[in-house]
């Protein structure tokens, strides 16, 4: 999905209806910051807001996802393209998450033998220190690569406003987390809560 194209389309249709961002936001029960973010292409409406947004703008979900008005004859083709794009985005996110887990596993498989060797084999102290430092470096690099992959896979959904966003690397690393949730500050509503990992943005 081209979020910039969709954002421009939302802005165009809002203006066509002679709504301000604040008026449209009030009708949808969201903040005008959220609407502004969509129109700049920095976010995408939550699934629960797609139908109300389309109803207010008098467009179809298919047109929203396409970022343009769709004629009757092109409607089915565009719907199929949009479905394929959503499935493709979810699959790419899954692949990144699996790759992230594999990187962690391979990192541990590479680093643990170094620690074992340094603990059990007779060797000079400087060699033992070098093996331990090498093992730690491998772990740090592996975890960093895994974090980058996981952060870029999908997005996080705020439980308060349902806004989907990608946290900064610092927020990602510092946020306490479970397997599928991470405590983050929503850039839209400011809530500091456990946000659910989702596969599509």
mmCIF file with all atom_site columns, N, CA and C in Angstrom, residues 104-147:
data_model
loop_
_atom_site.group_PDB
_atom_site.id
_atom_site.type_symbol
_atom_site.label_atom_id
_atom_site.label_alt_id
_atom_site.label_comp_id
_atom_site.label_asym_id
_atom_site.label_entity_id
_atom_site.label_seq_id
_atom_site.pdbx_PDB_ins_code
_atom_site.Cartn_x
_atom_site.Cartn_y
_atom_site.Cartn_z
_atom_site.occupancy
_atom_site.B_iso_or_equiv
_atom_site.pdbx_formal_charge
_atom_site.auth_seq_id
_atom_site.auth_comp_id
_atom_site.auth_asym_id
_atom_site.auth_atom_id
_atom_site.pdbx_PDB_model_num
ATOM 1   N N  . UNK A 1 104 ? 18.748 -14.818 16.098 1.00 0.00 ? 104 UNK A N  1
ATOM 2   C CA . UNK A 1 104 ? 19.000 -15.014 17.536 1.00 0.00 ? 104 UNK A CA 1
ATOM 3   C C  . UNK A 1 104 ? 19.506 -16.428 17.796 1.00 0.00 ? 104 UNK A C  1
ATOM 4   N N  . UNK A 1 105 ? 18.859 -17.418 17.191 1.00 0.00 ? 105 UNK A N  1
ATOM 5   C CA . UNK A 1 105 ? 19.260 -18.812 17.374 1.00 0.00 ? 105 UNK A CA 1
ATOM 6   C C  . UNK A 1 105 ? 20.688 -19.057 16.870 1.00 0.00 ? 105 UNK A C  1
ATOM 7   N N  . UNK A 1 106 ? 20.985 -18.577 15.662 1.00 0.00 ? 106 UNK A N  1
ATOM 8   C CA . UNK A 1 106 ? 22.327 -18.748 15.103 1.00 0.00 ? 106 UNK A CA 1
ATOM 9   C C  . UNK A 1 106 ? 23.385 -18.019 15.925 1.00 0.00 ? 106 UNK A C  1
ATOM 10  N N  . UNK A 1 107 ? 23.017 -16.863 16.449 1.00 0.00 ? 107 UNK A N  1
ATOM 11  C CA . UNK A 1 107 ? 23.937 -16.102 17.310 1.00 0.00 ? 107 UNK A CA 1
ATOM 12  C C  . UNK A 1 107 ? 24.300 -16.911 18.550 1.00 0.00 ? 107 UNK A C  1
ATOM 13  N N  . UNK A 1 108 ? 23.282 -17.497 19.170 1.00 0.00 ? 108 UNK A N  1
ATOM 14  C CA . UNK A 1 108 ? 23.547 -18.312 20.368 1.00 0.00 ? 108 UNK A CA 1
ATOM 15  C C  . UNK A 1 108 ? 24.378 -19.547 20.027 1.00 0.00 ? 108 UNK A C  1
ATOM 16  N N  . UNK A 1 109 ? 24.071 -20.180 18.886 1.00 0.00 ? 109 UNK A N  1
ATOM 17  C CA . UNK A 1 109 ? 24.839 -21.360 18.470 1.00 0.00 ? 109 UNK A CA 1
ATOM 18  C C  . UNK A 1 109 ? 26.291 -21.019 18.173 1.00 0.00 ? 109 UNK A C  1
ATOM 19  N N  . UNK A 1 110 ? 26.550 -19.790 17.736 1.00 0.00 ? 110 UNK A N  1
ATOM 20  C CA . UNK A 1 110 ? 27.927 -19.368 17.454 1.00 0.00 ? 110 UNK A CA 1
ATOM 21  C C  . UNK A 1 110 ? 28.658 -18.927 18.716 1.00 0.00 ? 110 UNK A C  1
ATOM 22  N N  . UNK A 1 111 ? 27.953 -18.285 19.643 1.00 0.00 ? 111 UNK A N  1
ATOM 23  C CA . UNK A 1 111 ? 28.613 -17.711 20.821 1.00 0.00 ? 111 UNK A CA 1
ATOM 24  C C  . UNK A 1 111 ? 28.816 -18.711 21.956 1.00 0.00 ? 111 UNK A C  1
ATOM 25  N N  . UNK A 1 112 ? 27.851 -19.588 22.209 1.00 0.00 ? 112 UNK A N  1
ATOM 26  C CA . UNK A 1 112 ? 27.940 -20.515 23.352 1.00 0.00 ? 112 UNK A CA 1
ATOM 27  C C  . UNK A 1 112 ? 29.183 -21.405 23.287 1.00 0.00 ? 112 UNK A C  1
ATOM 28  N N  . UNK A 1 113 ? 29.528 -21.983 22.122 1.00 0.00 ? 113 UNK A N  1
ATOM 29  C CA . UNK A 1 113 ? 30.744 -22.801 22.080 1.00 0.00 ? 113 UNK A CA 1
ATOM 30  C C  . UNK A 1 113 ? 32.012 -22.024 22.468 1.00 0.00 ? 113 UNK A C  1
ATOM 31  N N  . UNK A 1 114 ? 32.038 -20.732 22.162 1.00 0.00 ? 114 UNK A N  1
ATOM 32  C CA . UNK A 1 114 ? 33.203 -19.924 22.540 1.00 0.00 ? 114 UNK A CA 1
ATOM 33  C C  . UNK A 1 114 ? 33.318 -19.825 24.060 1.00 0.00 ? 114 UNK A C  1
ATOM 34  N N  . UNK A 1 115 ? 32.184 -19.630 24.737 1.00 0.00 ? 115 UNK A N  1
ATOM 35  C CA . UNK A 1 115 ? 32.194 -19.558 26.199 1.00 0.00 ? 115 UNK A CA 1
ATOM 36  C C  . UNK A 1 115 ? 32.578 -20.912 26.812 1.00 0.00 ? 115 UNK A C  1
ATOM 37  N N  . UNK A 1 116 ? 32.053 -21.984 26.200 1.00 0.00 ? 116 UNK A N  1
ATOM 38  C CA . UNK A 1 116 ? 32.356 -23.333 26.699 1.00 0.00 ? 116 UNK A CA 1
ATOM 39  C C  . UNK A 1 116 ? 33.845 -23.623 26.542 1.00 0.00 ? 116 UNK A C  1
ATOM 40  N N  . UNK A 1 117 ? 34.378 -23.308 25.354 1.00 0.00 ? 117 UNK A N  1
ATOM 41  C CA . UNK A 1 117 ? 35.813 -23.521 25.115 1.00 0.00 ? 117 UNK A CA 1
ATOM 42  C C  . UNK A 1 117 ? 36.669 -22.733 26.095 1.00 0.00 ? 117 UNK A C  1
ATOM 43  N N  . UNK A 1 118 ? 36.320 -21.493 26.317 1.00 0.00 ? 118 UNK A N  1
ATOM 44  C CA . UNK A 1 118 ? 37.133 -20.653 27.218 1.00 0.00 ? 118 UNK A CA 1
ATOM 45  C C  . UNK A 1 118 ? 37.067 -21.156 28.655 1.00 0.00 ? 118 UNK A C  1
ATOM 46  N N  . UNK A 1 119 ? 36.004 -21.860 29.018 1.00 0.00 ? 119 UNK A N  1
ATOM 47  C CA . UNK A 1 119 ? 35.859 -22.357 30.383 1.00 0.00 ? 119 UNK A CA 1
ATOM 48  C C  . UNK A 1 119 ? 36.493 -23.716 30.617 1.00 0.00 ? 119 UNK A C  1
ATOM 49  N N  . UNK A 1 120 ? 36.553 -24.561 29.576 1.00 0.00 ? 120 UNK A N  1
ATOM 50  C CA . UNK A 1 120 ? 37.008 -25.938 29.782 1.00 0.00 ? 120 UNK A CA 1
ATOM 51  C C  . UNK A 1 120 ? 38.413 -26.234 29.295 1.00 0.00 ? 120 UNK A C  1
ATOM 52  N N  . UNK A 1 121 ? 38.881 -25.529 28.295 1.00 0.00 ? 121 UNK A N  1
ATOM 53  C CA . UNK A 1 121 ? 40.212 -25.808 27.754 1.00 0.00 ? 121 UNK A CA 1
ATOM 54  C C  . UNK A 1 121 ? 41.290 -25.054 28.518 1.00 0.00 ? 121 UNK A C  1
ATOM 55  N N  . UNK A 1 122 ? 42.423 -25.706 28.650 1.00 0.00 ? 122 UNK A N  1
ATOM 56  C CA . UNK A 1 122 ? 43.564 -25.035 29.272 1.00 0.00 ? 122 UNK A CA 1
ATOM 57  C C  . UNK A 1 122 ? 44.161 -24.080 28.245 1.00 0.00 ? 122 UNK A C  1
ATOM 58  N N  . UNK A 1 123 ? 44.304 -22.803 28.628 1.00 0.00 ? 123 UNK A N  1
ATOM 59  C CA . UNK A 1 123 ? 44.856 -21.804 27.713 1.00 0.00 ? 123 UNK A CA 1
ATOM 60  C C  . UNK A 1 123 ? 45.322 -20.601 28.500 1.00 0.00 ? 123 UNK A C  1
ATOM 61  N N  . UNK A 1 124 ? 46.037 -19.756 27.805 1.00 0.00 ? 124 UNK A N  1
ATOM 62  C CA . UNK A 1 124 ? 46.514 -18.519 28.423 1.00 0.00 ? 124 UNK A CA 1
ATOM 63  C C  . UNK A 1 124 ? 45.311 -17.658 28.814 1.00 0.00 ? 124 UNK A C  1
ATOM 64  N N  . UNK A 1 125 ? 45.484 -16.857 29.845 1.00 0.00 ? 125 UNK A N  1
ATOM 65  C CA . UNK A 1 125 ? 44.397 -15.978 30.306 1.00 0.00 ? 125 UNK A CA 1
ATOM 66  C C  . UNK A 1 125 ? 43.950 -15.006 29.222 1.00 0.00 ? 125 UNK A C  1
ATOM 67  N N  . UNK A 1 126 ? 44.901 -14.451 28.454 1.00 0.00 ? 126 UNK A N  1
ATOM 68  C CA . UNK A 1 126 ? 44.544 -13.473 27.413 1.00 0.00 ? 126 UNK A CA 1
ATOM 69  C C  . UNK A 1 126 ? 43.694 -14.120 26.319 1.00 0.00 ? 126 UNK A C  1
ATOM 70  N N  . UNK A 1 127 ? 43.962 -15.451 26.054 1.00 0.00 ? 127 UNK A N  1
ATOM 71  C CA . UNK A 1 127 ? 43.154 -16.149 25.055 1.00 0.00 ? 127 UNK A CA 1
ATOM 72  C C  . UNK A 1 127 ? 41.729 -16.363 25.570 1.00 0.00 ? 127 UNK A C  1
ATOM 73  N N  . UNK A 1 128 ? 41.621 -16.693 26.859 1.00 0.00 ? 128 UNK A N  1
ATOM 74  C CA . UNK A 1 128 ? 40.308 -16.893 27.472 1.00 0.00 ? 128 UNK A CA 1
ATOM 75  C C  . UNK A 1 128 ? 39.485 -15.595 27.401 1.00 0.00 ? 128 UNK A C  1
ATOM 76  N N  . UNK A 1 129 ? 40.150 -14.475 27.729 1.00 0.00 ? 129 UNK A N  1
ATOM 77  C CA . UNK A 1 129 ? 39.478 -13.168 27.680 1.00 0.00 ? 129 UNK A CA 1
ATOM 78  C C  . UNK A 1 129 ? 39.048 -12.852 26.246 1.00 0.00 ? 129 UNK A C  1
ATOM 79  N N  . UNK A 1 130 ? 39.917 -13.127 25.276 1.00 0.00 ? 130 UNK A N  1
ATOM 80  C CA . UNK A 1 130 ? 39.594 -12.865 23.860 1.00 0.00 ? 130 UNK A CA 1
ATOM 81  C C  . UNK A 1 130 ? 38.391 -13.688 23.397 1.00 0.00 ? 130 UNK A C  1
ATOM 82  N N  . UNK A 1 131 ? 38.341 -14.968 23.788 1.00 0.00 ? 131 UNK A N  1
ATOM 83  C CA . UNK A 1 131 ? 37.200 -15.816 23.411 1.00 0.00 ? 131 UNK A CA 1
ATOM 84  C C  . UNK A 1 131 ? 35.898 -15.291 24.006 1.00 0.00 ? 131 UNK A C  1
ATOM 85  N N  . UNK A 1 132 ? 35.960 -14.868 25.282 1.00 0.00 ? 132 UNK A N  1
ATOM 86  C CA . UNK A 1 132 ? 34.763 -14.333 25.931 1.00 0.00 ? 132 UNK A CA 1
ATOM 87  C C  . UNK A 1 132 ? 34.312 -13.020 25.280 1.00 0.00 ? 132 UNK A C  1
ATOM 88  N N  . UNK A 1 133 ? 35.276 -12.158 24.956 1.00 0.00 ? 133 UNK A N  1
ATOM 89  C CA . UNK A 1 133 ? 34.942 -10.889 24.298 1.00 0.00 ? 133 UNK A CA 1
ATOM 90  C C  . UNK A 1 133 ? 34.347 -11.161 22.911 1.00 0.00 ? 133 UNK A C  1
ATOM 91  N N  . UNK A 1 134 ? 34.935 -12.104 22.164 1.00 0.00 ? 134 UNK A N  1
ATOM 92  C CA . UNK A 1 134 ? 34.415 -12.466 20.849 1.00 0.00 ? 134 UNK A CA 1
ATOM 93  C C  . UNK A 1 134 ? 32.985 -12.990 20.956 1.00 0.00 ? 134 UNK A C  1
ATOM 94  N N  . UNK A 1 135 ? 32.745 -13.859 21.953 1.00 0.00 ? 135 UNK A N  1
ATOM 95  C CA . UNK A 1 135 ? 31.398 -14.388 22.176 1.00 0.00 ? 135 UNK A CA 1
ATOM 96  C C  . UNK A 1 135 ? 30.396 -13.284 22.480 1.00 0.00 ? 135 UNK A C  1
ATOM 97  N N  . UNK A 1 136 ? 30.781 -12.322 23.328 1.00 0.00 ? 136 UNK A N  1
ATOM 98  C CA . UNK A 1 136 ? 29.902 -11.203 23.663 1.00 0.00 ? 136 UNK A CA 1
ATOM 99  C C  . UNK A 1 136 ? 29.622 -10.325 22.441 1.00 0.00 ? 136 UNK A C  1
ATOM 100 N N  . UNK A 1 137 ? 30.660 -10.088 21.624 1.00 0.00 ? 137 UNK A N  1
ATOM 101 C CA . UNK A 1 137 ? 30.489 -9.278  20.403 1.00 0.00 ? 137 UNK A CA 1
ATOM 102 C C  . UNK A 1 137 ? 29.513 -9.959  19.439 1.00 0.00 ? 137 UNK A C  1
ATOM 103 N N  . UNK A 1 138 ? 29.648 -11.274 19.286 1.00 0.00 ? 138 UNK A N  1
ATOM 104 C CA . UNK A 1 138 ? 28.739 -12.020 18.409 1.00 0.00 ? 138 UNK A CA 1
ATOM 105 C C  . UNK A 1 138 ? 27.302 -11.890 18.907 1.00 0.00 ? 138 UNK A C  1
ATOM 106 N N  . UNK A 1 139 ? 27.103 -12.019 20.219 1.00 0.00 ? 139 UNK A N  1
ATOM 107 C CA . UNK A 1 139 ? 25.761 -11.902 20.794 1.00 0.00 ? 139 UNK A CA 1
ATOM 108 C C  . UNK A 1 139 ? 25.194 -10.501 20.572 1.00 0.00 ? 139 UNK A C  1
ATOM 109 N N  . UNK A 1 140 ? 25.992 -9.474  20.833 1.00 0.00 ? 140 UNK A N  1
ATOM 110 C CA . UNK A 1 140 ? 25.520 -8.095  20.668 1.00 0.00 ? 140 UNK A CA 1
ATOM 111 C C  . UNK A 1 140 ? 25.140 -7.800  19.217 1.00 0.00 ? 140 UNK A C  1
ATOM 112 N N  . UNK A 1 141 ? 25.982 -8.206  18.277 1.00 0.00 ? 141 UNK A N  1
ATOM 113 C CA . UNK A 1 141 ? 25.703 -7.963  16.858 1.00 0.00 ? 141 UNK A CA 1
ATOM 114 C C  . UNK A 1 141 ? 24.459 -8.737  16.419 1.00 0.00 ? 141 UNK A C  1
ATOM 115 N N  . UNK A 1 142 ? 24.370 -10.000 16.849 1.00 0.00 ? 142 UNK A N  1
ATOM 116 C CA . UNK A 1 142 ? 23.207 -10.824 16.489 1.00 0.00 ? 142 UNK A CA 1
ATOM 117 C C  . UNK A 1 142 ? 21.908 -10.260 17.030 1.00 0.00 ? 142 UNK A C  1
ATOM 118 N N  . UNK A 1 143 ? 21.920 -9.842  18.285 1.00 0.00 ? 143 UNK A N  1
ATOM 119 C CA . UNK A 1 143 ? 20.705 -9.282  18.903 1.00 0.00 ? 143 UNK A CA 1
ATOM 120 C C  . UNK A 1 143 ? 20.321 -7.974  18.213 1.00 0.00 ? 143 UNK A C  1
ATOM 121 N N  . UNK A 1 144 ? 21.306 -7.145  17.878 1.00 0.00 ? 144 UNK A N  1
ATOM 122 C CA . UNK A 1 144 ? 21.017 -5.883  17.192 1.00 0.00 ? 144 UNK A CA 1
ATOM 123 C C  . UNK A 1 144 ? 20.377 -6.135  15.823 1.00 0.00 ? 144 UNK A C  1
ATOM 124 N N  . UNK A 1 145 ? 20.924 -7.083  15.057 1.00 0.00 ? 145 UNK A N  1
ATOM 125 C CA . UNK A 1 145 ? 20.349 -7.428  13.747 1.00 0.00 ? 145 UNK A CA 1
ATOM 126 C C  . UNK A 1 145 ? 18.924 -7.955  13.915 1.00 0.00 ? 145 UNK A C  1
ATOM 127 N N  . UNK A 1 146 ? 18.722 -8.822  14.911 1.00 0.00 ? 146 UNK A N  1
ATOM 128 C CA . UNK A 1 146 ? 17.388 -9.378  15.165 1.00 0.00 ? 146 UNK A CA 1
ATOM 129 C C  . UNK A 1 146 ? 16.396 -8.277  15.538 1.00 0.00 ? 146 UNK A C  1
ATOM 130 N N  . UNK A 1 147 ? 16.843 -7.311  16.345 1.00 0.00 ? 147 UNK A N  1
ATOM 131 C CA . UNK A 1 147 ? 15.966 -6.197  16.745 1.00 0.00 ? 147 UNK A CA 1
ATOM 132 C C  . UNK A 1 147 ? 15.579 -5.333  15.549 1.00 0.00 ? 147 UNK A C  1
#
